[in-house]
């Protein structure tokens, strides 16, 4: 498994060779710097730690600044570990050309936060449908939620109103439509979680 850290730029659409309009998302993928190399001898597993998106040195702790200095790079805003088959060393730069057009990737991001929402928006409840049986303000209510005399409580996990969004979401098997190497752009089919300029993790 290999991948990169990226930033969601936004959505657009492109036409394929048959003239079909395909919705797609543009991602700024990389360049990512290898900030640490995990080995079996030291860490018990093999992986690469990648850093993405520069930040000012004054905003980094001394420990973090020293960590990035070992890799010969400036402080990074986002750091993620990946498992790579190829051999890389500290300070190497990985760009969007690790992906090829036509392959499928998984994209992970944090979904948009929607605040406190009711059951219709949060869980897709249908409500009572019509204002019948004397109801005038219960169209989007969840209905009964508890049991009778036994167990006289509401079971854990009951789908109710609450805070929605802001969760880690992974969308699998998105086809890579285009790789723009000179601008570090990756165009994938479909939508990915998160708002514009949010960080995403792209994995093969």
PDB file of N, CA and C in Angstrom, residues 20-113:
ATOM      1  N   UNK A  20     -19.505  11.736 -22.468  1.00  0.00           N
ATOM      2  CA  UNK A  20     -20.277  11.679 -21.227  1.00  0.00           C
ATOM      3  C   UNK A  20     -19.667  12.621 -20.198  1.00  0.00           C
ATOM      4  N   UNK A  21     -20.514  13.373 -19.519  1.00  0.00           N
ATOM      5  CA  UNK A  21     -20.066  14.325 -18.506  1.00  0.00           C
ATOM      6  C   UNK A  21     -19.879  13.600 -17.179  1.00  0.00           C
ATOM      7  N   UNK A  22     -18.658  13.614 -16.651  1.00  0.00           N
ATOM      8  CA  UNK A  22     -18.332  12.855 -15.441  1.00  0.00           C
ATOM      9  C   UNK A  22     -18.030  13.831 -14.313  1.00  0.00           C
ATOM     10  N   UNK A  23     -18.754  13.750 -13.185  1.00  0.00           N
ATOM     11  CA  UNK A  23     -18.408  14.591 -12.027  1.00  0.00           C
ATOM     12  C   UNK A  23     -17.113  14.098 -11.392  1.00  0.00           C
ATOM     13  N   UNK A  24     -16.274  15.027 -10.981  1.00  0.00           N
ATOM     14  CA  UNK A  24     -14.981  14.628 -10.424  1.00  0.00           C
ATOM     15  C   UNK A  24     -14.523  15.654  -9.399  1.00  0.00           C
ATOM     16  N   UNK A  25     -13.542  15.250  -8.616  1.00  0.00           N
ATOM     17  CA  UNK A  25     -12.959  16.099  -7.582  1.00  0.00           C
ATOM     18  C   UNK A  25     -11.490  16.326  -7.887  1.00  0.00           C
ATOM     19  N   UNK A  26     -11.041  17.558  -7.720  1.00  0.00           N
ATOM     20  CA  UNK A  26      -9.637  17.911  -7.945  1.00  0.00           C
ATOM     21  C   UNK A  26      -8.929  17.954  -6.597  1.00  0.00           C
ATOM     22  N   UNK A  27      -7.808  17.241  -6.505  1.00  0.00           N
ATOM     23  CA  UNK A  27      -7.030  17.159  -5.277  1.00  0.00           C
ATOM     24  C   UNK A  27      -5.608  17.623  -5.558  1.00  0.00           C
ATOM     25  N   UNK A  28      -5.095  18.481  -4.698  1.00  0.00           N
ATOM     26  CA  UNK A  28      -3.677  18.836  -4.755  1.00  0.00           C
ATOM     27  C   UNK A  28      -2.917  17.778  -3.954  1.00  0.00           C
ATOM     28  N   UNK A  29      -2.303  16.834  -4.653  1.00  0.00           N
ATOM     29  CA  UNK A  29      -1.654  15.686  -4.014  1.00  0.00           C
ATOM     30  C   UNK A  29      -0.144  15.897  -4.002  1.00  0.00           C
ATOM     31  N   UNK A  30       0.404  16.165  -2.826  1.00  0.00           N
ATOM     32  CA  UNK A  30       1.831  16.364  -2.699  1.00  0.00           C
ATOM     33  C   UNK A  30       2.250  17.748  -3.159  1.00  0.00           C
ATOM     34  N   UNK A  31       3.581  17.961  -3.256  1.00  0.00           N
ATOM     35  CA  UNK A  31       4.648  17.018  -2.940  1.00  0.00           C
ATOM     36  C   UNK A  31       4.771  16.765  -1.434  1.00  0.00           C
ATOM     37  N   UNK A  32       5.076  15.515  -1.095  1.00  0.00           N
ATOM     38  CA  UNK A  32       5.229  15.105   0.299  1.00  0.00           C
ATOM     39  C   UNK A  32       6.680  14.720   0.561  1.00  0.00           C
ATOM     40  N   UNK A  33       7.187  15.124   1.711  1.00  0.00           N
ATOM     41  CA  UNK A  33       8.574  14.853   2.091  1.00  0.00           C
ATOM     42  C   UNK A  33       8.603  13.700   3.091  1.00  0.00           C
ATOM     43  N   UNK A  34       9.553  12.786   2.915  1.00  0.00           N
ATOM     44  CA  UNK A  34       9.742  11.692   3.867  1.00  0.00           C
ATOM     45  C   UNK A  34      10.398  12.275   5.108  1.00  0.00           C
ATOM     46  N   UNK A  35       9.639  12.366   6.193  1.00  0.00           N
ATOM     47  CA  UNK A  35      10.152  12.961   7.426  1.00  0.00           C
ATOM     48  C   UNK A  35      10.636  11.920   8.426  1.00  0.00           C
ATOM     49  N   UNK A  36      10.312  10.648   8.210  1.00  0.00           N
ATOM     50  CA  UNK A  36      10.809   9.581   9.085  1.00  0.00           C
ATOM     51  C   UNK A  36      10.636   8.246   8.381  1.00  0.00           C
ATOM     52  N   UNK A  37      11.598   7.358   8.599  1.00  0.00           N
ATOM     53  CA  UNK A  37      11.544   6.018   8.018  1.00  0.00           C
ATOM     54  C   UNK A  37      11.419   5.020   9.154  1.00  0.00           C
ATOM     55  N   UNK A  38      10.313   4.319   9.202  1.00  0.00           N
ATOM     56  CA  UNK A  38      10.089   3.295  10.224  1.00  0.00           C
ATOM     57  C   UNK A  38      10.682   1.967   9.742  1.00  0.00           C
ATOM     58  N   UNK A  39      11.407   1.283  10.625  1.00  0.00           N
ATOM     59  CA  UNK A  39      12.029   0.010  10.268  1.00  0.00           C
ATOM     60  C   UNK A  39      11.650  -1.056  11.284  1.00  0.00           C
ATOM     61  N   UNK A  40      11.749  -2.309  10.855  1.00  0.00           N
ATOM     62  CA  UNK A  40      11.451  -3.416  11.760  1.00  0.00           C
ATOM     63  C   UNK A  40      12.415  -3.453  12.934  1.00  0.00           C
ATOM     64  N   UNK A  41      13.659  -3.106  12.684  1.00  0.00           N
ATOM     65  CA  UNK A  41      14.676  -3.192  13.728  1.00  0.00           C
ATOM     66  C   UNK A  41      14.400  -2.218  14.867  1.00  0.00           C
ATOM     67  N   UNK A  42      13.927  -1.025  14.543  1.00  0.00           N
ATOM     68  CA  UNK A  42      13.728   0.011  15.556  1.00  0.00           C
ATOM     69  C   UNK A  42      12.277   0.087  16.014  1.00  0.00           C
ATOM     70  N   UNK A  43      11.345   0.064  15.048  1.00  0.00           N
ATOM     71  CA  UNK A  43       9.942   0.321  15.365  1.00  0.00           C
ATOM     72  C   UNK A  43       9.063  -0.920  15.366  1.00  0.00           C
ATOM     73  N   UNK A  44       9.566  -2.027  14.820  1.00  0.00           N
ATOM     74  CA  UNK A  44       8.776  -3.240  14.768  1.00  0.00           C
ATOM     75  C   UNK A  44       7.883  -3.338  13.552  1.00  0.00           C
ATOM     76  N   UNK A  45       7.935  -2.354  12.676  1.00  0.00           N
ATOM     77  CA  UNK A  45       7.172  -2.389  11.438  1.00  0.00           C
ATOM     78  C   UNK A  45       7.849  -1.457  10.442  1.00  0.00           C
ATOM     79  N   UNK A  46       7.458  -1.595   9.178  1.00  0.00           N
ATOM     80  CA  UNK A  46       8.053  -0.771   8.133  1.00  0.00           C
ATOM     81  C   UNK A  46       7.012   0.201   7.579  1.00  0.00           C
ATOM     82  N   UNK A  47       7.365   1.466   7.537  1.00  0.00           N
ATOM     83  CA  UNK A  47       6.469   2.489   7.013  1.00  0.00           C
ATOM     84  C   UNK A  47       7.273   3.750   6.758  1.00  0.00           C
ATOM     85  N   UNK A  48       6.641   4.672   6.052  1.00  0.00           N
ATOM     86  CA  UNK A  48       7.218   5.983   5.805  1.00  0.00           C
ATOM     87  C   UNK A  48       6.301   7.037   6.401  1.00  0.00           C
ATOM     88  N   UNK A  49       6.897   7.992   7.084  1.00  0.00           N
ATOM     89  CA  UNK A  49       6.145   9.138   7.584  1.00  0.00           C
ATOM     90  C   UNK A  49       6.316  10.276   6.584  1.00  0.00           C
ATOM     91  N   UNK A  50       5.203  10.772   6.063  1.00  0.00           N
ATOM     92  CA  UNK A  50       5.241  11.832   5.065  1.00  0.00           C
ATOM     93  C   UNK A  50       4.694  13.121   5.663  1.00  0.00           C
ATOM     94  N   UNK A  51       5.297  14.236   5.267  1.00  0.00           N
ATOM     95  CA  UNK A  51       4.836  15.545   5.693  1.00  0.00           C
ATOM     96  C   UNK A  51       4.363  16.349   4.493  1.00  0.00           C
ATOM     97  N   UNK A  52       3.315  17.144   4.708  1.00  0.00           N
ATOM     98  CA  UNK A  52       2.723  17.907   3.602  1.00  0.00           C
ATOM     99  C   UNK A  52       2.318  19.294   4.084  1.00  0.00           C
ATOM    100  N   UNK A  53       2.473  20.276   3.220  1.00  0.00           N
ATOM    101  CA  UNK A  53       2.031  21.651   3.430  1.00  0.00           C
ATOM    102  C   UNK A  53       2.901  22.362   4.472  1.00  0.00           C
ATOM    103  N   UNK A  54       3.737  23.281   3.993  1.00  0.00           N
ATOM    104  CA  UNK A  54       4.663  23.999   4.865  1.00  0.00           C
ATOM    105  C   UNK A  54       3.929  24.900   5.845  1.00  0.00           C
ATOM    106  N   UNK A  55       4.542  25.082   7.014  1.00  0.00           N
ATOM    107  CA  UNK A  55       4.056  26.072   7.967  1.00  0.00           C
ATOM    108  C   UNK A  55       5.251  26.816   8.548  1.00  0.00           C
ATOM    109  N   UNK A  56       4.992  27.977   9.096  1.00  0.00           N
ATOM    110  CA  UNK A  56       6.060  28.813   9.616  1.00  0.00           C
ATOM    111  C   UNK A  56       6.740  28.132  10.800  1.00  0.00           C
ATOM    112  N   UNK A  57       8.048  28.332  10.907  1.00  0.00           N
ATOM    113  CA  UNK A  57       8.809  27.710  11.990  1.00  0.00           C
ATOM    114  C   UNK A  57       8.319  28.183  13.358  1.00  0.00           C
ATOM    115  N   UNK A  58       7.859  29.429  13.434  1.00  0.00           N
ATOM    116  CA  UNK A  58       7.420  29.948  14.731  1.00  0.00           C
ATOM    117  C   UNK A  58       6.166  29.250  15.230  1.00  0.00           C
ATOM    118  N   UNK A  59       5.470  28.557  14.340  1.00  0.00           N
ATOM    119  CA  UNK A  59       4.263  27.850  14.743  1.00  0.00           C
ATOM    120  C   UNK A  59       4.525  26.393  15.104  1.00  0.00           C
ATOM    121  N   UNK A  60       5.773  25.962  15.006  1.00  0.00           N
ATOM    122  CA  UNK A  60       6.130  24.577  15.326  1.00  0.00           C
ATOM    123  C   UNK A  60       6.828  24.522  16.680  1.00  0.00           C
ATOM    124  N   UNK A  61       6.576  23.463  17.423  1.00  0.00           N
ATOM    125  CA  UNK A  61       7.286  23.283  18.682  1.00  0.00           C
ATOM    126  C   UNK A  61       8.753  22.979  18.397  1.00  0.00           C
ATOM    127  N   UNK A  62       9.593  23.133  19.405  1.00  0.00           N
ATOM    128  CA  UNK A  62      11.023  22.875  19.209  1.00  0.00           C
ATOM    129  C   UNK A  62      11.266  21.409  18.861  1.00  0.00           C
ATOM    130  N   UNK A  63      10.486  20.521  19.487  1.00  0.00           N
ATOM    131  CA  UNK A  63      10.638  19.091  19.197  1.00  0.00           C
ATOM    132  C   UNK A  63      10.269  18.795  17.750  1.00  0.00           C
ATOM    133  N   UNK A  64       9.165  19.387  17.282  1.00  0.00           N
ATOM    134  CA  UNK A  64       8.740  19.161  15.906  1.00  0.00           C
ATOM    135  C   UNK A  64       9.719  19.787  14.926  1.00  0.00           C
ATOM    136  N   UNK A  65      10.220  20.987  15.247  1.00  0.00           N
ATOM    137  CA  UNK A  65      11.173  21.638  14.360  1.00  0.00           C
ATOM    138  C   UNK A  65      12.445  20.807  14.215  1.00  0.00           C
ATOM    139  N   UNK A  66      12.899  20.232  15.316  1.00  0.00           N
ATOM    140  CA  UNK A  66      14.076  19.372  15.249  1.00  0.00           C
ATOM    141  C   UNK A  66      13.819  18.103  14.462  1.00  0.00           C
ATOM    142  N   UNK A  67      12.606  17.583  14.575  1.00  0.00           N
ATOM    143  CA  UNK A  67      12.233  16.375  13.836  1.00  0.00           C
ATOM    144  C   UNK A  67      12.286  16.631  12.334  1.00  0.00           C
ATOM    145  N   UNK A  68      11.730  17.742  11.898  1.00  0.00           N
ATOM    146  CA  UNK A  68      11.736  18.066  10.466  1.00  0.00           C
ATOM    147  C   UNK A  68      13.125  18.469   9.989  1.00  0.00           C
ATOM    148  N   UNK A  69      13.919  19.061  10.881  1.00  0.00           N
ATOM    149  CA  UNK A  69      15.270  19.474  10.488  1.00  0.00           C
ATOM    150  C   UNK A  69      16.132  18.280  10.128  1.00  0.00           C
ATOM    151  N   UNK A  70      15.905  17.149  10.806  1.00  0.00           N
ATOM    152  CA  UNK A  70      16.652  15.921  10.472  1.00  0.00           C
ATOM    153  C   UNK A  70      16.393  15.490   9.034  1.00  0.00           C
ATOM    154  N   UNK A  71      15.170  15.735   8.555  1.00  0.00           N
ATOM    155  CA  UNK A  71      14.816  15.364   7.185  1.00  0.00           C
ATOM    156  C   UNK A  71      15.228  16.433   6.186  1.00  0.00           C
ATOM    157  N   UNK A  72      15.786  17.538   6.686  1.00  0.00           N
ATOM    158  CA  UNK A  72      16.223  18.597   5.797  1.00  0.00           C
ATOM    159  C   UNK A  72      15.093  19.379   5.172  1.00  0.00           C
ATOM    160  N   UNK A  73      13.992  19.548   5.910  1.00  0.00           N
ATOM    161  CA  UNK A  73      12.842  20.267   5.380  1.00  0.00           C
ATOM    162  C   UNK A  73      12.279  21.186   6.440  1.00  0.00           C
ATOM    163  N   UNK A  74      11.352  22.045   6.031  1.00  0.00           N
ATOM    164  CA  UNK A  74      10.709  22.954   6.985  1.00  0.00           C
ATOM    165  C   UNK A  74       9.563  22.229   7.675  1.00  0.00           C
ATOM    166  N   UNK A  75       9.013  22.870   8.687  1.00  0.00           N
ATOM    167  CA  UNK A  75       7.914  22.265   9.433  1.00  0.00           C
ATOM    168  C   UNK A  75       6.703  22.059   8.526  1.00  0.00           C
ATOM    169  N   UNK A  76       5.973  20.979   8.795  1.00  0.00           N
ATOM    170  CA  UNK A  76       4.811  20.623   7.989  1.00  0.00           C
ATOM    171  C   UNK A  76       3.539  20.664   8.829  1.00  0.00           C
ATOM    172  N   UNK A  77       2.434  20.987   8.161  1.00  0.00           N
ATOM    173  CA  UNK A  77       1.150  21.060   8.857  1.00  0.00           C
ATOM    174  C   UNK A  77       0.520  19.688   9.065  1.00  0.00           C
ATOM    175  N   UNK A  78       0.733  18.781   8.111  1.00  0.00           N
ATOM    176  CA  UNK A  78       0.070  17.475   8.162  1.00  0.00           C
ATOM    177  C   UNK A  78       1.114  16.380   8.027  1.00  0.00           C
ATOM    178  N   UNK A  79       1.077  15.404   8.942  1.00  0.00           N
ATOM    179  CA  UNK A  79       2.025  14.286   8.934  1.00  0.00           C
ATOM    180  C   UNK A  79       1.240  12.986   9.040  1.00  0.00           C
ATOM    181  N   UNK A  80       1.502  12.049   8.120  1.00  0.00           N
ATOM    182  CA  UNK A  80       0.781  10.777   8.080  1.00  0.00           C
ATOM    183  C   UNK A  80       1.780   9.671   7.724  1.00  0.00           C
ATOM    184  N   UNK A  81       1.525   8.481   8.240  1.00  0.00           N
ATOM    185  CA  UNK A  81       2.364   7.322   7.916  1.00  0.00           C
ATOM    186  C   UNK A  81       1.705   6.472   6.840  1.00  0.00           C
ATOM    187  N   UNK A  82       2.537   5.952   5.937  1.00  0.00           N
ATOM    188  CA  UNK A  82       2.085   5.074   4.868  1.00  0.00           C
ATOM    189  C   UNK A  82       3.009   3.873   4.792  1.00  0.00           C
ATOM    190  N   UNK A  83       2.466   2.777   4.294  1.00  0.00           N
ATOM    191  CA  UNK A  83       3.277   1.604   3.994  1.00  0.00           C
ATOM    192  C   UNK A  83       3.670   1.650   2.529  1.00  0.00           C
ATOM    193  N   UNK A  84       4.976   1.663   2.268  1.00  0.00           N
ATOM    194  CA  UNK A  84       5.476   1.738   0.900  1.00  0.00           C
ATOM    195  C   UNK A  84       6.284   0.485   0.588  1.00  0.00           C
ATOM    196  N   UNK A  85       6.114  -0.009  -0.639  1.00  0.00           N
ATOM    197  CA  UNK A  85       6.894  -1.161  -1.071  1.00  0.00           C
ATOM    198  C   UNK A  85       8.296  -0.754  -1.526  1.00  0.00           C
ATOM    199  N   UNK A  86       8.402   0.427  -2.129  1.00  0.00           N
ATOM    200  CA  UNK A  86       9.687   0.873  -2.645  1.00  0.00           C
ATOM    201  C   UNK A  86      10.574   1.390  -1.513  1.00  0.00           C
ATOM    202  N   UNK A  87      11.855   1.495  -1.815  1.00  0.00           N
ATOM    203  CA  UNK A  87      12.820   1.975  -0.839  1.00  0.00           C
ATOM    204  C   UNK A  87      12.977   3.497  -0.970  1.00  0.00           C
ATOM    205  N   UNK A  88      12.724   4.195   0.119  1.00  0.00           N
ATOM    206  CA  UNK A  88      12.934   5.632   0.158  1.00  0.00           C
ATOM    207  C   UNK A  88      13.778   5.957   1.373  1.00  0.00           C
ATOM    208  N   UNK A  89      14.438   7.077   1.331  1.00  0.00           N
ATOM    209  CA  UNK A  89      15.258   7.504   2.461  1.00  0.00           C
ATOM    210  C   UNK A  89      14.782   8.847   2.969  1.00  0.00           C
ATOM    211  N   UNK A  90      15.302   9.255   4.108  1.00  0.00           N
ATOM    212  CA  UNK A  90      14.899  10.485   4.750  1.00  0.00           C
ATOM    213  C   UNK A  90      15.148  11.677   3.832  1.00  0.00           C
ATOM    214  N   UNK A  91      14.159  12.537   3.691  1.00  0.00           N
ATOM    215  CA  UNK A  91      14.301  13.731   2.879  1.00  0.00           C
ATOM    216  C   UNK A  91      13.839  13.584   1.449  1.00  0.00           C
ATOM    217  N   UNK A  92      13.520  12.357   1.003  1.00  0.00           N
ATOM    218  CA  UNK A  92      13.030  12.168  -0.363  1.00  0.00           C
ATOM    219  C   UNK A  92      11.678  12.856  -0.537  1.00  0.00           C
ATOM    220  N   UNK A  93      11.428  13.290  -1.752  1.00  0.00           N
ATOM    221  CA  UNK A  93      10.171  13.983  -2.065  1.00  0.00           C
ATOM    222  C   UNK A  93       9.329  13.100  -2.979  1.00  0.00           C
ATOM    223  N   UNK A  94       8.087  12.857  -2.581  1.00  0.00           N
ATOM    224  CA  UNK A  94       7.157  12.058  -3.379  1.00  0.00           C
ATOM    225  C   UNK A  94       6.111  12.994  -3.975  1.00  0.00           C
ATOM    226  N   UNK A  95       5.886  12.856  -5.244  1.00  0.00           N
ATOM    227  CA  UNK A  95       4.940  13.732  -5.932  1.00  0.00           C
ATOM    228  C   UNK A  95       3.767  12.918  -6.445  1.00  0.00           C
ATOM    229  N   UNK A  96       2.881  13.595  -7.180  1.00  0.00           N
ATOM    230  CA  UNK A  96       1.640  12.982  -7.625  1.00  0.00           C
ATOM    231  C   UNK A  96       1.875  11.874  -8.647  1.00  0.00           C
ATOM    232  N   UNK A  97       3.082  11.787  -9.201  1.00  0.00           N
ATOM    233  CA  UNK A  97       3.330  10.766 -10.217  1.00  0.00           C
ATOM    234  C   UNK A  97       3.421   9.353  -9.650  1.00  0.00           C
ATOM    235  N   UNK A  98       3.219   9.178  -8.332  1.00  0.00           N
ATOM    236  CA  UNK A  98       3.098   7.819  -7.802  1.00  0.00           C
ATOM    237  C   UNK A  98       1.781   7.189  -8.238  1.00  0.00           C
ATOM    238  N   UNK A  99       0.834   8.019  -8.715  1.00  0.00           N
ATOM    239  CA  UNK A  99      -0.439   7.524  -9.219  1.00  0.00           C
ATOM    240  C   UNK A  99      -0.429   7.545 -10.744  1.00  0.00           C
ATOM    241  N   UNK A 100      -1.211   6.669 -11.336  1.00  0.00           N
ATOM    242  CA  UNK A 100      -1.335   6.620 -12.788  1.00  0.00           C
ATOM    243  C   UNK A 100      -2.810   6.693 -13.164  1.00  0.00           C
ATOM    244  N   UNK A 101      -3.066   7.225 -14.319  1.00  0.00           N
ATOM    245  CA  UNK A 101      -4.445   7.361 -14.777  1.00  0.00           C
ATOM    246  C   UNK A 101      -5.075   5.987 -14.998  1.00  0.00           C
ATOM    247  N   UNK A 102      -6.313   5.847 -14.562  1.00  0.00           N
ATOM    248  CA  UNK A 102      -7.032   4.598 -14.729  1.00  0.00           C
ATOM    249  C   UNK A 102      -7.042   3.708 -13.509  1.00  0.00           C
ATOM    250  N   UNK A 103      -6.114   3.920 -12.562  1.00  0.00           N
ATOM    251  CA  UNK A 103      -6.114   3.081 -11.371  1.00  0.00           C
ATOM    252  C   UNK A 103      -7.135   3.575 -10.361  1.00  0.00           C
ATOM    253  N   UNK A 104      -7.371   2.775  -9.326  1.00  0.00           N
ATOM    254  CA  UNK A 104      -8.377   3.092  -8.325  1.00  0.00           C
ATOM    255  C   UNK A 104      -7.706   3.401  -6.988  1.00  0.00           C
ATOM    256  N   UNK A 105      -8.234   4.407  -6.303  1.00  0.00           N
ATOM    257  CA  UNK A 105      -7.664   4.836  -5.034  1.00  0.00           C
ATOM    258  C   UNK A 105      -8.764   4.949  -3.986  1.00  0.00           C
ATOM    259  N   UNK A 106      -8.347   4.929  -2.721  1.00  0.00           N
ATOM    260  CA  UNK A 106      -9.237   5.194  -1.594  1.00  0.00           C
ATOM    261  C   UNK A 106      -8.876   6.559  -1.023  1.00  0.00           C
ATOM    262  N   UNK A 107      -9.886   7.374  -0.758  1.00  0.00           N
ATOM    263  CA  UNK A 107      -9.657   8.724  -0.246  1.00  0.00           C
ATOM    264  C   UNK A 107     -10.330   8.854   1.111  1.00  0.00           C
ATOM    265  N   UNK A 108      -9.536   9.282   2.101  1.00  0.00           N
ATOM    266  CA  UNK A 108     -10.052   9.457   3.463  1.00  0.00           C
ATOM    267  C   UNK A 108      -9.997  10.926   3.842  1.00  0.00           C
ATOM    268  N   UNK A 109     -11.065  11.407   4.447  1.00  0.00           N
ATOM    269  CA  UNK A 109     -11.122  12.790   4.898  1.00  0.00           C
ATOM    270  C   UNK A 109     -12.118  12.937   6.029  1.00  0.00           C
ATOM    271  N   UNK A 110     -12.207  14.142   6.546  1.00  0.00           N
ATOM    272  CA  UNK A 110     -13.163  14.446   7.610  1.00  0.00           C
ATOM    273  C   UNK A 110     -14.380  15.104   6.986  1.00  0.00           C
ATOM    274  N   UNK A 111     -15.550  14.512   7.181  1.00  0.00           N
ATOM    275  CA  UNK A 111     -16.766  15.006   6.556  1.00  0.00           C
ATOM    276  C   UNK A 111     -17.150  16.377   7.110  1.00  0.00           C
ATOM    277  N   UNK A 112     -17.944  17.087   6.349  1.00  0.00           N
ATOM    278  CA  UNK A 112     -18.388  18.407   6.775  1.00  0.00           C
ATOM    279  C   UNK A 112     -19.239  18.310   8.042  1.00  0.00           C
ATOM    280  N   UNK A 113     -18.978  19.175   9.010  1.00  0.00           N
ATOM    281  CA  UNK A 113     -19.789  19.222  10.215  1.00  0.00           C
ATOM    282  C   UNK A 113     -21.101  19.930   9.952  1.00  0.00           C
TER     283      UNK A 113
END
